[in-house]
Coordinates of C-alpha atoms in Angstrom, one line a residue:
M880 CA 90.3 114.1 108.4
N881 CA 86.9 113.7 106.7
A882 CA 84.0 111.6 108.2
L883 CA 84.8 108.5 106.1
E884 CA 88.5 108.6 107.0
S885 CA 87.6 108.8 110.7
Q886 CA 86.1 105.3 110.4
L887 CA 89.5 103.9 109.5
H888 CA 92.5 103.4 111.8
Y889 CA 95.9 104.9 110.9
P890 CA 98.4 103.0 113.0
F891 CA 101.2 105.5 112.3
G892 CA 99.1 108.6 112.8
D893 CA 100.5 111.6 110.9
Q894 CA 104.0 110.1 110.9
M895 CA 105.4 109.8 107.4
P896 CA 108.8 109.3 105.9
E897 CA 110.8 112.4 105.0
P898 CA 111.9 112.9 101.3
G899 CA 114.8 110.6 100.5
K900 CA 114.2 108.6 103.7
T901 CA 112.2 105.5 104.5
M902 CA 110.1 104.4 107.4
E903 CA 109.5 100.8 108.6
V904 CA 105.8 99.7 108.5
V905 CA 106.4 96.1 109.5
P906 CA 109.8 94.2 109.9
G907 CA 111.4 94.0 106.5
M908 CA 109.1 96.5 104.8
R909 CA 109.9 100.2 104.4
W910 CA 107.8 103.1 103.1
I911 CA 109.0 105.8 100.7
R912 CA 106.9 108.9 99.9
M913 CA 107.7 110.9 96.8
A914 CA 106.2 114.2 95.5
L915 CA 104.1 114.5 92.4
P916 CA 103.5 117.7 90.4
F917 CA 99.7 117.2 90.3
A918 CA 96.7 117.9 92.5
L919 CA 97.4 114.3 93.9
D920 CA 100.7 115.5 95.1
H921 CA 102.5 112.3 96.3
I922 CA 102.9 108.5 95.7
N923 CA 103.9 105.8 98.2
L924 CA 106.5 103.3 97.2
W925 CA 107.7 100.3 99.1
L926 CA 111.0 98.6 99.8
L927 CA 110.8 94.9 100.8
R928 CA 113.8 93.1 102.2
D929 CA 114.5 90.2 99.9
E930 CA 116.9 87.4 98.8
I931 CA 117.0 85.9 95.3
D932 CA 119.3 83.1 94.4
G933 CA 121.2 83.5 97.6
R934 CA 121.8 87.2 97.0
A935 CA 120.5 89.6 99.7
G936 CA 118.9 92.8 98.7
W937 CA 115.6 94.6 98.2
T938 CA 112.5 94.4 96.1
V939 CA 111.0 97.8 95.0
V940 CA 107.2 98.1 94.5
D941 CA 106.4 101.0 92.2
C942 CA 108.7 103.8 91.0
C943 CA 107.3 107.4 90.6
I944 CA 107.2 109.3 87.3
A945 CA 110.4 110.1 85.4
R946 CA 111.5 113.5 86.7
G947 CA 114.8 114.8 88.2
E948 CA 113.4 115.3 91.7
A949 CA 112.3 111.7 91.9
K950 CA 115.7 110.4 90.7
A951 CA 117.4 112.6 93.3
Q952 CA 115.2 111.1 96.0
W953 CA 116.0 107.6 94.8
E954 CA 119.7 108.3 94.8
E955 CA 119.4 109.4 98.5
V956 CA 117.5 106.2 99.3
F957 CA 120.2 104.2 97.6
A958 CA 123.0 106.0 99.5
T959 CA 121.4 105.9 102.9
Q960 CA 118.5 103.4 103.2
L961 CA 119.6 100.1 101.6
Q962 CA 122.1 99.0 104.2
G963 CA 124.7 98.6 101.4
L964 CA 122.5 96.1 99.6
P965 CA 121.3 96.2 96.0
I966 CA 117.9 96.4 94.4
L967 CA 117.1 92.8 93.2
R968 CA 113.8 93.4 91.3
V969 CA 111.3 96.0 90.5
I970 CA 107.5 95.2 90.9
V971 CA 105.0 97.6 89.3
T972 CA 101.4 97.3 90.3
H973 CA 100.1 98.9 87.0
M974 CA 101.1 101.0 84.0
H975 CA 100.1 104.5 85.2
P976 CA 103.0 106.9 85.0
D977 CA 103.4 107.5 88.7
H978 CA 103.9 103.8 89.2
I979 CA 106.0 102.8 86.2
G980 CA 107.7 106.0 85.1
L981 CA 111.1 105.2 86.5
A982 CA 111.0 101.5 86.1
H983 CA 113.4 101.5 83.1
W984 CA 115.8 103.7 85.0
L985 CA 115.7 101.6 88.1
C986 CA 116.0 98.3 86.2
T987 CA 118.9 99.6 84.2
R988 CA 120.6 101.2 87.3
W989 CA 120.5 97.9 89.2
N990 CA 120.4 95.3 86.4
A991 CA 117.1 94.2 88.0
P992 CA 114.1 92.6 86.2
L993 CA 110.7 94.2 86.0
W994 CA 107.7 92.2 87.3
I995 CA 104.3 93.4 86.1
S996 CA 101.1 92.0 84.5
A997 CA 101.3 91.3 80.8
T998 CA 98.4 93.5 79.9
D999 CA 99.8 96.6 81.7
Y1000 CA 103.3 95.9 80.4
H1001 CA 102.2 95.9 76.8
V1002 CA 99.9 98.9 77.2
A1003 CA 102.8 100.8 78.8
R1004 CA 105.0 99.9 75.8
L1005 CA 102.3 101.1 73.4
N1006 CA 101.8 104.4 75.2
T1007 CA 105.5 105.2 75.3
Q1008 CA 105.4 105.0 71.5
G1009 CA 102.2 106.9 70.8
T1010 CA 99.3 108.8 72.4
S1011 CA 97.3 107.5 75.3
G1012 CA 93.7 108.0 76.3
N1013 CA 94.5 111.3 77.9
G1014 CA 95.7 113.1 74.8
G1015 CA 95.9 113.2 71.0
E1016 CA 93.3 113.3 68.2
A1017 CA 91.5 110.1 69.2
A1018 CA 91.1 111.3 72.8
A1019 CA 89.7 114.6 71.7
N1020 CA 87.2 112.9 69.3
F1021 CA 86.1 110.6 72.1
F1022 CA 85.6 113.4 74.6
R1023 CA 83.7 115.4 71.9
S1024 CA 81.4 112.4 71.3
H1025 CA 80.5 112.5 75.0
G1026 CA 79.6 116.2 74.9
L1027 CA 82.9 118.1 75.6
A1028 CA 82.3 121.1 73.3
D1029 CA 84.8 123.7 74.5
P1030 CA 87.1 124.3 71.4
A1031 CA 90.0 125.4 73.6
A1032 CA 89.8 122.3 75.8
L1033 CA 89.6 120.0 72.9
E1034 CA 92.6 121.7 71.2
Q1035 CA 94.6 121.2 74.4
V1036 CA 93.6 117.5 74.5
R1037 CA 94.7 117.1 70.8
G1038 CA 98.1 118.7 71.7
R1039 CA 98.9 116.3 74.5
T1040 CA 100.4 113.7 72.2
N1041 CA 103.4 113.1 74.5
Y1042 CA 101.4 113.2 77.8
Y1043 CA 102.4 109.6 78.7
A1044 CA 105.8 109.4 77.2
D1045 CA 106.9 112.6 79.0
M1046 CA 106.5 110.8 82.3
V1047 CA 107.3 107.3 81.1
P1048 CA 110.1 107.7 78.5
D1049 CA 110.8 104.0 78.2
V1050 CA 110.1 100.6 79.7
P1051 CA 112.4 97.6 79.9
R1052 CA 112.4 95.3 76.9
Q1053 CA 111.9 92.3 79.0
Y1054 CA 109.6 91.6 82.0
I1055 CA 108.4 88.8 84.3
R1056 CA 104.7 88.3 84.2
L1057 CA 102.5 88.6 87.3
L1058 CA 99.2 86.7 87.2
D1059 CA 96.1 86.6 89.5
G1060 CA 96.6 84.0 92.2
M1061 CA 100.4 83.7 91.6
H1062 CA 102.6 83.4 94.7
L1063 CA 105.9 85.2 95.0
S1064 CA 108.5 84.6 97.7
I1065 CA 109.8 87.9 98.9
G1066 CA 112.2 87.8 101.9
G1067 CA 111.0 84.3 102.8
R1068 CA 107.4 85.4 102.9
A1069 CA 104.7 84.3 100.5
W1070 CA 102.9 87.1 98.7
R1071 CA 99.7 86.4 96.6
C1072 CA 98.9 88.4 93.5
I1073 CA 95.3 89.8 93.3
S1074 CA 94.3 91.2 90.0
G1075 CA 92.0 94.3 89.7
Y1076 CA 90.3 95.9 86.8
G1077 CA 88.5 99.2 86.0
H1078 CA 91.3 101.5 87.1
A1079 CA 94.1 100.0 85.0
P1080 CA 94.1 97.2 82.4
E1081 CA 95.3 94.5 84.8
H1082 CA 96.3 96.0 88.2
I1083 CA 98.2 93.6 90.6
A1084 CA 97.9 94.0 94.4
L1085 CA 100.1 91.9 96.7
Y1086 CA 98.9 90.2 99.9
C1087 CA 101.0 88.5 102.5
E1088 CA 99.1 86.3 104.9
E1089 CA 102.0 85.8 107.3
A1090 CA 102.4 89.6 107.8
A1091 CA 98.7 90.4 107.3
V1092 CA 99.7 93.2 104.8
L1093 CA 98.1 94.2 101.5
V1094 CA 100.1 96.3 99.1
G1095 CA 97.0 97.7 97.5
G1096 CA 98.4 100.0 94.8
D1097 CA 95.6 102.2 93.5
M1098 CA 92.8 99.7 94.1
M1099 CA 92.3 100.6 97.7
L1100 CA 92.9 104.2 98.7
P1101 CA 91.9 105.6 102.1
R1102 CA 91.0 109.2 101.4
I1103 CA 90.0 109.5 97.8
S1104 CA 88.2 107.2 95.4
T1105 CA 90.3 105.6 92.7
N1106 CA 89.8 107.0 89.3
V1107 CA 87.6 104.7 87.2
S1108 CA 87.3 105.8 83.6
V1109 CA 86.4 104.9 80.1
Y1110 CA 88.7 106.2 77.3
D1111 CA 89.0 106.2 73.6
N1112 CA 91.1 103.0 73.4
E1113 CA 88.3 101.0 74.9
P1114 CA 85.2 103.1 74.2
E1115 CA 82.6 100.5 75.1
A1116 CA 84.1 99.5 78.5
N1117 CA 82.1 98.9 81.6
A1118 CA 84.9 100.0 83.8
L1119 CA 82.9 100.8 86.9
Q1120 CA 81.4 97.3 87.1
L1121 CA 84.9 95.8 86.7
F1122 CA 86.2 98.0 89.5
L1123 CA 83.4 97.2 91.9
D1124 CA 83.8 93.5 91.3
S1125 CA 87.6 93.8 91.8
I1126 CA 87.5 95.5 95.2
D1127 CA 85.2 92.7 96.4
K1128 CA 88.1 90.3 95.9
F1129 CA 89.6 91.9 99.0
R1130 CA 86.7 91.0 101.2
P1131 CA 88.1 87.5 102.2
L1132 CA 91.2 89.1 103.7
P1133 CA 91.2 89.6 107.5
P1134 CA 89.6 92.8 108.8
E1135 CA 92.8 93.6 110.7
T1136 CA 94.9 93.6 107.4
L1137 CA 97.3 96.5 107.2
T1138 CA 96.7 98.1 103.8
L1139 CA 99.5 100.0 102.2
P1140 CA 98.0 102.3 99.6
A1141 CA 99.7 104.1 96.7
H1142 CA 98.3 107.4 97.9
G1143 CA 97.4 108.4 101.5
K1144 CA 98.5 106.8 104.7
P1145 CA 98.7 103.1 105.7
F1146 CA 95.4 102.1 107.3
R1147 CA 93.4 99.3 108.9
G1148 CA 89.7 98.9 108.2
L1149 CA 89.8 97.2 104.8
H1150 CA 86.2 95.9 104.9
T1151 CA 84.9 99.3 105.9
R1152 CA 86.7 101.0 103.1
I1153 CA 85.3 98.5 100.6
D1154 CA 81.8 99.4 101.8
Q1155 CA 82.6 103.1 101.6
L1156 CA 83.7 102.8 98.0
H1157 CA 80.6 100.9 97.0
D1158 CA 78.5 103.6 98.8
H1159 CA 80.4 106.4 97.0
H1160 CA 79.7 105.0 93.6
R1161 CA 76.1 104.1 94.4
Q1162 CA 75.5 107.7 95.3
H1163 CA 77.1 108.9 92.1
L1164 CA 74.9 106.5 90.1
E1165 CA 71.8 107.8 91.9
R1166 CA 72.9 111.4 91.0
V1167 CA 73.3 110.4 87.3
M1168 CA 69.8 108.8 87.3
E1169 CA 68.3 111.8 89.0
A1170 CA 69.8 114.2 86.4
C1171 CA 68.5 112.1 83.5
R1172 CA 65.1 111.9 85.2
T1173 CA 64.7 115.6 85.9
L1174 CA 66.8 117.2 83.1
G1175 CA 66.3 114.7 80.2
P1176 CA 69.0 113.0 78.1
R1177 CA 72.5 113.8 79.4
T1178 CA 76.0 113.6 78.0
G1179 CA 79.1 112.8 79.9
A1180 CA 80.1 116.5 79.9
D1181 CA 76.6 117.5 81.2
L1182 CA 77.4 115.4 84.3
L1183 CA 80.6 117.0 85.3
P1184 CA 78.9 119.6 87.6
V1185 CA 76.7 116.8 88.9
L1186 CA 79.5 114.5 89.9
F1187 CA 82.3 117.1 90.7
T1188 CA 81.6 120.2 92.7
R1189 CA 85.1 121.6 92.5
K1190 CA 86.5 123.6 89.6
L1191 CA 88.5 121.3 87.2
D1192 CA 91.6 122.1 85.2
L1193 CA 92.3 120.3 81.9
H1194 CA 94.2 117.5 83.6
Q1195 CA 91.3 116.9 86.0
T1196 CA 88.7 117.3 83.3
T1197 CA 90.0 114.4 81.2
F1198 CA 89.8 112.1 84.3
A1199 CA 86.4 113.5 85.2
M1200 CA 85.1 112.9 81.7
G1201 CA 86.3 109.3 81.8
E1202 CA 84.6 108.9 85.2
A1203 CA 81.3 110.4 84.0
V1204 CA 81.2 108.0 81.0
A1205 CA 82.1 105.1 83.3
H1206 CA 79.0 105.8 85.5
L1207 CA 76.8 106.3 82.4
H1208 CA 78.0 103.0 80.9
K1209 CA 77.3 101.0 84.1
L1210 CA 73.7 102.2 84.1
W1211 CA 73.5 101.6 80.3
F1212 CA 74.8 98.0 80.7
D1213 CA 72.4 97.5 83.6
G1214 CA 69.5 98.5 81.4
Q1215 CA 68.6 101.5 83.4
L1216 CA 69.6 104.0 80.7
Q1217 CA 69.5 103.9 77.0
R1218 CA 72.0 105.5 74.7
R1219 CA 71.4 107.4 71.5
R1220 CA 73.9 109.1 69.1
G1221 CA 72.6 112.3 67.7
E1222 CA 73.2 113.8 64.2
D1223 CA 75.9 115.9 65.9
G1224 CA 77.8 112.7 66.7
V1225 CA 77.3 113.1 70.5
Y1226 CA 76.1 110.3 72.7
R1227 CA 73.2 111.1 75.1
F1228 CA 71.8 108.8 77.8
A1229 CA 68.2 108.8 78.9
L1230 CA 66.0 106.8 81.1
A1231 CA 65.3 103.4 79.6

């Protein structure tokens, strides 16, 4: 446990559900943990006891990527953990593959509707039919414009045309829209939707006042900082400012709120974690400013060793490039840096 984690409280300690099993976190809410084939090696999914139109069953929150291992774990959950009851609906917090990848399969398997924000639904639909910000020609050109010069890396980015669709082969053709401030009744409890930006187009977290529980998705993680990136499909975004404004929307929630994150362990200490994330990004912004002050105009690629001390593979490099640009853009939008595009087509940022 690192120093920041030790400031949070983990009510279940190191106890976690086994593959294909569930663990109760509060009455009527169960935790599923599934493996991912990435450096971030797991995702947390949630089962909420529910009743819709007089029919008893379960609501699922998030799905895992489309892969055989995840389907097999789901089948074991269906066989052993649902108490003989059906899945009634599938809620997806946002459109990233580990959250929506098996939504089509789950919705078809149980004839259950998909609930998701409109923005994330339509971005997911588009990405299943074409390239996303992590791969393809446009992504390679965007990263090159921010200083990524390694021909081999750029060629690999160009070749990742099916990066999203490989993990999200399809999404349902219909959905029910989730909106900020909207209230859902799940198992007789009221849950309020809280929108978030900067990590995904329109992320939806769910808060239940009666149970004092926040299903935080990727907006509030206990161990790692959420990826906040700028990509080619929205090249002028101020993603970091959007993210910081979004996590402050959780400040009115009670300090004792049990936060159920998409990655890591359930924790208490929501306000502490909000402060930690602000501090984390403040320190990153200070490092960017210092690099520009001492080394002169910097590109996004120049900042990778400034912001990330570990060795990055291609998968991590695309996320790191997006993060570097997000920090540069916040300082640019704040008027602390100025941006110039050179004759080589590369953006460089310098002190204003």
